[in-house]
Short mmCIF file of C-alpha atoms in Angstrom, two decimals:
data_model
loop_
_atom_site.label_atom_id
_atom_site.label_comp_id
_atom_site.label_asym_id
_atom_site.label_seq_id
_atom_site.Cartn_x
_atom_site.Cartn_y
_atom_site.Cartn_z
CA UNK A 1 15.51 -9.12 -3.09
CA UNK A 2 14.12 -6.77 -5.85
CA UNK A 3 11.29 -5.33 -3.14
CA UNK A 4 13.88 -4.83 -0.80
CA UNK A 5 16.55 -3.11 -3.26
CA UNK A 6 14.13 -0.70 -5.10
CA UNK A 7 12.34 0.59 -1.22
CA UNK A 8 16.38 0.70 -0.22
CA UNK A 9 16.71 2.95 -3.11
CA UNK A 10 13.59 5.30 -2.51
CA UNK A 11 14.03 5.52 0.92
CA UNK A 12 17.43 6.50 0.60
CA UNK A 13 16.71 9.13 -1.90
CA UNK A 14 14.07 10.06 0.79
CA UNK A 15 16.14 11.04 2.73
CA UNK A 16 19.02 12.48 1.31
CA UNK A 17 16.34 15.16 -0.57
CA UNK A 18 15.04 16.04 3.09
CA UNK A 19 18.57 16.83 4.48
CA UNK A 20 19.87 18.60 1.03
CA UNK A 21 16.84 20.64 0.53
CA UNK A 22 17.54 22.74 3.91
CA UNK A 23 16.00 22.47 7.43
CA UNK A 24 12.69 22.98 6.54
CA UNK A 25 12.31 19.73 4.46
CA UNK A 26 14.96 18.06 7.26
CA UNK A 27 13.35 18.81 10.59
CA UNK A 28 9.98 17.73 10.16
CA UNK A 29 10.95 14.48 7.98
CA UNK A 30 12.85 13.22 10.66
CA UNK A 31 10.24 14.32 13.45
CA UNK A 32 8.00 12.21 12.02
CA UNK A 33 10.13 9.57 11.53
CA UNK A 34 10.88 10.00 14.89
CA UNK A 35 7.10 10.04 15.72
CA UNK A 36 6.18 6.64 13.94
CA UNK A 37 9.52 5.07 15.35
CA UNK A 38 7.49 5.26 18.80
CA UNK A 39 4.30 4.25 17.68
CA UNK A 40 6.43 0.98 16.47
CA UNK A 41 7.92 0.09 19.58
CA UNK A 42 4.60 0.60 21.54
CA UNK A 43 3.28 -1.75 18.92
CA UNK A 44 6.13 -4.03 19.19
CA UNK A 45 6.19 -4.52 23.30
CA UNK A 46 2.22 -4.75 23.47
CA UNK A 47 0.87 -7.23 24.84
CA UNK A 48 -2.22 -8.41 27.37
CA UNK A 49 0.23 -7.79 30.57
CA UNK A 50 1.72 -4.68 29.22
CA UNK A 51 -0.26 -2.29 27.68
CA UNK A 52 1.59 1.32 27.09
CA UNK A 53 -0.46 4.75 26.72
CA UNK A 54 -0.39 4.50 22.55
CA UNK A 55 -1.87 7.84 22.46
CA UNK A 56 -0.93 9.59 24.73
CA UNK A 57 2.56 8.41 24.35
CA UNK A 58 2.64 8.93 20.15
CA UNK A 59 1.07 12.22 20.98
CA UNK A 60 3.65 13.19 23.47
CA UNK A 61 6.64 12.27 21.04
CA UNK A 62 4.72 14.76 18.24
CA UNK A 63 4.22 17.71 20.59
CA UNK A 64 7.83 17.02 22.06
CA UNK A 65 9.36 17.09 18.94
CA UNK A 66 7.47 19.59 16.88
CA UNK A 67 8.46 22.06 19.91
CA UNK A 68 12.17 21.10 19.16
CA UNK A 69 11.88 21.54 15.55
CA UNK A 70 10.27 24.80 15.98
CA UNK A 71 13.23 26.10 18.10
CA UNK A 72 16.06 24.62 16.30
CA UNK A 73 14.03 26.63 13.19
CA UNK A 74 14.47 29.78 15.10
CA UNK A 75 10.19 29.92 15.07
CA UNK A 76 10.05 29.37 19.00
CA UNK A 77 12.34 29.91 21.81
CA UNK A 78 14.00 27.89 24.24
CA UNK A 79 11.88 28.95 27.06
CA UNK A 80 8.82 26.84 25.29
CA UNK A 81 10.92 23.25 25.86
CA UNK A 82 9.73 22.98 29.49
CA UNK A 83 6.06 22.33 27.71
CA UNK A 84 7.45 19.22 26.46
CA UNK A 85 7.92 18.01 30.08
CA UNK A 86 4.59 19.02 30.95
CA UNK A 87 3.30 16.66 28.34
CA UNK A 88 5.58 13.97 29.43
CA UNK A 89 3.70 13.87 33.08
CA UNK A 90 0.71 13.72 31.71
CA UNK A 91 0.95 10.07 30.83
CA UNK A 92 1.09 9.60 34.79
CA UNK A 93 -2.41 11.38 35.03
CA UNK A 94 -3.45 9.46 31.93
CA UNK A 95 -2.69 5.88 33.62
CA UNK A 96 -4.62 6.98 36.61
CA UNK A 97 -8.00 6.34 34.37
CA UNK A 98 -6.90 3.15 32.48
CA UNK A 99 -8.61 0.14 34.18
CA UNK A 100 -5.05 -2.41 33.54
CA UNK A 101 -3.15 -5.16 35.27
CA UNK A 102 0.08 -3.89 35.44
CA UNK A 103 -0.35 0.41 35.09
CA UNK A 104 3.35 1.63 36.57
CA UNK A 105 4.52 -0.98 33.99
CA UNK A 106 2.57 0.75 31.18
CA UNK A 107 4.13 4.06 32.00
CA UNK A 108 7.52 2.68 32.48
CA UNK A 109 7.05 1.29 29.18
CA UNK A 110 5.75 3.85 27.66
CA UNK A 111 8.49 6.28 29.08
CA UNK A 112 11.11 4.27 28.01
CA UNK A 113 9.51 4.47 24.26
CA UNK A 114 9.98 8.05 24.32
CA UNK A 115 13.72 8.04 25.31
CA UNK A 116 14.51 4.62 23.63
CA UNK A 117 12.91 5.87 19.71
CA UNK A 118 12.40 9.80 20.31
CA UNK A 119 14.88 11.36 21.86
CA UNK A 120 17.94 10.04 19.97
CA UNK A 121 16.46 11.69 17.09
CA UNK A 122 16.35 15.15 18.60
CA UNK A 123 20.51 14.68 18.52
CA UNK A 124 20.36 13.57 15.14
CA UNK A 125 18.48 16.85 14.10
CA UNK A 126 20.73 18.75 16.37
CA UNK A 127 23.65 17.66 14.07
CA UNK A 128 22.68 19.93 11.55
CA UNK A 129 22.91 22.79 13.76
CA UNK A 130 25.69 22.07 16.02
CA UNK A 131 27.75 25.21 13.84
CA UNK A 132 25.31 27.33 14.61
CA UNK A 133 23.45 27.67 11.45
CA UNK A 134 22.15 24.21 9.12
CA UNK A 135 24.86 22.49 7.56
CA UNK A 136 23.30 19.67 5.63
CA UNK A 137 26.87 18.07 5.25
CA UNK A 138 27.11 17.09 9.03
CA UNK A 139 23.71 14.53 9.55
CA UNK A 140 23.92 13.31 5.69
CA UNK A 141 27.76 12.68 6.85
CA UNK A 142 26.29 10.75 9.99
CA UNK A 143 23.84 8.66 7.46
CA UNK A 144 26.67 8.02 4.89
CA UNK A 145 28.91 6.69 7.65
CA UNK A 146 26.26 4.41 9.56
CA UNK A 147 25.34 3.25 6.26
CA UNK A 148 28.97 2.57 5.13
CA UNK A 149 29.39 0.80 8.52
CA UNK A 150 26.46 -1.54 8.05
CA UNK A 151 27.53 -2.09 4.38
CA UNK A 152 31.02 -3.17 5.49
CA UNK A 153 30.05 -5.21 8.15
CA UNK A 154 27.90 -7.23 5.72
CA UNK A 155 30.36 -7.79 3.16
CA UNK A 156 33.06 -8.79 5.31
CA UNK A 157 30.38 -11.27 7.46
CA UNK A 158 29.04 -12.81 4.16
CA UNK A 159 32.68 -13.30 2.87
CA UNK A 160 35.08 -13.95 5.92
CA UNK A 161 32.72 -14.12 8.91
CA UNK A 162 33.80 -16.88 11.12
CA UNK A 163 33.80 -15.65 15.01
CA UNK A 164 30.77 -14.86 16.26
CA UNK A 165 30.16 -11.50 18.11
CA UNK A 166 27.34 -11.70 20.02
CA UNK A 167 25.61 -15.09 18.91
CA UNK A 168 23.05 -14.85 21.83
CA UNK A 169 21.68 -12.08 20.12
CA UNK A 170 22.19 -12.25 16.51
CA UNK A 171 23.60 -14.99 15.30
CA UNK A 172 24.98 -13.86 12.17
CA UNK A 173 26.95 -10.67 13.38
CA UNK A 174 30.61 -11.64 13.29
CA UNK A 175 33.45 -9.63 14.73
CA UNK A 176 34.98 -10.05 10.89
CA UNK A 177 32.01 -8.27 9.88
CA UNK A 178 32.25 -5.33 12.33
CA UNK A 179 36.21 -4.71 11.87
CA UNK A 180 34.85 -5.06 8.14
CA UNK A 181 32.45 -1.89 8.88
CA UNK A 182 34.53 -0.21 10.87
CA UNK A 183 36.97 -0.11 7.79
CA UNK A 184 34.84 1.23 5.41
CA UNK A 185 33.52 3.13 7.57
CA UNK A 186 36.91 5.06 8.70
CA UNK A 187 37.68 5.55 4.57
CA UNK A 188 34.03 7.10 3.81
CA UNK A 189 35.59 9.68 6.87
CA UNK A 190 38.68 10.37 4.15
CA UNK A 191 36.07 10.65 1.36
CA UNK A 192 34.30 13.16 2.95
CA UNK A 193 36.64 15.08 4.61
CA UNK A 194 38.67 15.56 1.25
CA UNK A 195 35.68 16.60 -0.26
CA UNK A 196 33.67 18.17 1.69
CA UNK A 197 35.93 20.09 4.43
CA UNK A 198 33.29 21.10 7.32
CA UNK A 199 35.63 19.09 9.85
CA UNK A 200 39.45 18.51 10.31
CA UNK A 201 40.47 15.01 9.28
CA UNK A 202 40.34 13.53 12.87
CA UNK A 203 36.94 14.53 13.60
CA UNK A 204 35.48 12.64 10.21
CA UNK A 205 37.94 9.62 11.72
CA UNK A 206 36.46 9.96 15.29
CA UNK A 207 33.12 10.14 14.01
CA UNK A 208 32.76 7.30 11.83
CA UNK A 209 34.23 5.56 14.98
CA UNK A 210 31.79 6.16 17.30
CA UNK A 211 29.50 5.33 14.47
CA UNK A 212 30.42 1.93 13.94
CA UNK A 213 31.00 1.14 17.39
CA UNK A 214 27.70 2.40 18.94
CA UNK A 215 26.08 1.66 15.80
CA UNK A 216 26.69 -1.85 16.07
CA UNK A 217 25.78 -1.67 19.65
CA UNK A 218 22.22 0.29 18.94
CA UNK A 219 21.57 -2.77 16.27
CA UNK A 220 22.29 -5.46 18.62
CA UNK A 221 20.26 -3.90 21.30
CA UNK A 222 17.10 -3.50 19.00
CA UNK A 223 17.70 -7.39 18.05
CA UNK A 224 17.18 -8.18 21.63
CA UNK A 225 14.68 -5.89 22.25
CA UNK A 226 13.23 -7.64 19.13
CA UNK A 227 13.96 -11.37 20.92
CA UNK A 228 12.53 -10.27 24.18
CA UNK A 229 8.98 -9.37 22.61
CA UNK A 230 9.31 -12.44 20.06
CA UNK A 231 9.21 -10.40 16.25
CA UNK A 232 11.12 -10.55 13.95
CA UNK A 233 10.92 -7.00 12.54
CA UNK A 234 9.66 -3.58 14.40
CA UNK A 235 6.99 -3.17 11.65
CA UNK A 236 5.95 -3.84 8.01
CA UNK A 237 5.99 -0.10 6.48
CA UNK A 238 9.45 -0.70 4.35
CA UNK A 239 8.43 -3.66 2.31
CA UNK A 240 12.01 -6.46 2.51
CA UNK A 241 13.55 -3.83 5.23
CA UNK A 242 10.77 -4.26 7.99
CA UNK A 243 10.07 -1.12 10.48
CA UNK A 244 11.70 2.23 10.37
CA UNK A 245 13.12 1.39 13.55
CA UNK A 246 15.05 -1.50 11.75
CA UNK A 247 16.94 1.41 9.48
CA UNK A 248 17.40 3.42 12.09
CA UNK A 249 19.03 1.20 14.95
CA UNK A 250 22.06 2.10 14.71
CA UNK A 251 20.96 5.79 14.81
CA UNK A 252 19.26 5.36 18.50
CA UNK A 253 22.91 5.01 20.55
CA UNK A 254 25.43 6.74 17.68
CA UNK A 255 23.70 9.80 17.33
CA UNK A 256 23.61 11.51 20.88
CA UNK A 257 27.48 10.20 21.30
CA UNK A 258 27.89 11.93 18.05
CA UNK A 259 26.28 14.87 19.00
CA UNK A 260 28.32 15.36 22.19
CA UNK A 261 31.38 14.52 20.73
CA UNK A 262 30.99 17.91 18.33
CA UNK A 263 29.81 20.17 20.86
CA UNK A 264 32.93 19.54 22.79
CA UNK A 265 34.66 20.28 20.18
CA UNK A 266 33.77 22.57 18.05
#
């Protein structure tokens, strides 16, 4: 419990630094976050029968999302992103010289990688520009409310859990526990709003919303990813918290909804 409290604590600083010190510091953190989140599940899902393109699909997450860095940093312009695609089909041409069992399974694996750990995390990084210029107060917002949501839900499923939610899955996920994070959740909305001010009351509402609904949803679809492959955690870099991809579950689904919730309307 001590490991697990004092990484909790440095990985949250972590990353509250990255987003408060400006786009330069928050871009490229979560790019390679991003980055190693694919390298996990390729770990994760490999196995003698199903084998995806580590390299090239790790390297194809990098280039994909150093080009989107670069033009959400104003260093590149849009007409570059089509490169990223062009890297994409290049794991096709790649399985074409790997002697393996199963190769269309490899590359459906390893495409699904890249959408399933990468591409979430190109909304998430969007959220700091979806004003127009960075606003560090919109994705720390995001982490402070899918944090407040998971805290919630485990208070209220340690004290009052008693209906399960999805006990096929994860057993100790009760809906007490989610109505639990979806409260907290909805008041950390208040907090910020009243003190911060970048949105009208509703929005911080709606967001933390979507947040604990699809962040609940993007956890118990990593914990049956997780069953499927037969581990327990997505990796062993966060000693007592497991893979990055364990922090950042809830991230995969909430963040794109989030995303397209502001741009429509703002």
């Amino acid at each position: 419990m001590r490991t697990r409290a004092i990484t909790g604590f440095f990985f949250i600083a972590v990353l509250i630094g990255a987003v408060l010190l400006g786009p330069y510091t928050f871009v490229p953190l979560f790019s390679l976050i991003a980055t190693y989140c694919v390298y996990e599940f390729y770990r994760m899902v490999y196995t003698e029968n199903t084998q995806p393109l580590l390299f090239w699909g790790v390297g194809t997450a990098a280039f994909g999302l150093t080009l989107v860095g670069s033009i959400l940093l104003n260093l590149l312009p849009y007409s570059v992103l089509p490169l990223s695609i062009a890297a994409v089909l290049l794991i096709y041409v790649a399985a074409l010289f790997r002697k393996t069992a199963h190769p269309i399974q490899d590359v459906a694996f390893s495409l699904f990688g890249l959408m399933y750990a990468a591409v979430p995390f190109v909304f998430f990084m969007g959220l700091g520009f979806v004003k127009g210029t960075y606003n560090a107060y919109i994705p720390l917002g995001f982490l402070i409310l899918l944090w407040t949501n998971d805290t919630g839900a485990y208070l209220a499923g340690r004290s009052i859990g008693r209906h399960k939610l999805f006990e096929r899955i994860s057993p100790n996920k009760t809906w007490e526990g989610f109505v639990g994070g979806v409260i907290l959740a909805v008041i950390a909305g208040l907090i910020l709003f009243y003190y911060w001010r970048v949105f009208p009351l509703w929005i911080w509402v709606c967001m933390a919303l979507i947040i604990s609904l699809f962040g609940t949803l993007g956890d118990l679809v990593e914990s049956m990813l997780k069953r499927n492959v037969g581990v327990k955690d997505s990796g062993k870099l966060l000693p007592g918290h497991g893979g990055l991809l364990d922090r950042f579950d809830g991230l995969l689904m909430a963040a794109p909804l989030v995303y397209l919730f502001l741009k429509s309307t703002l």
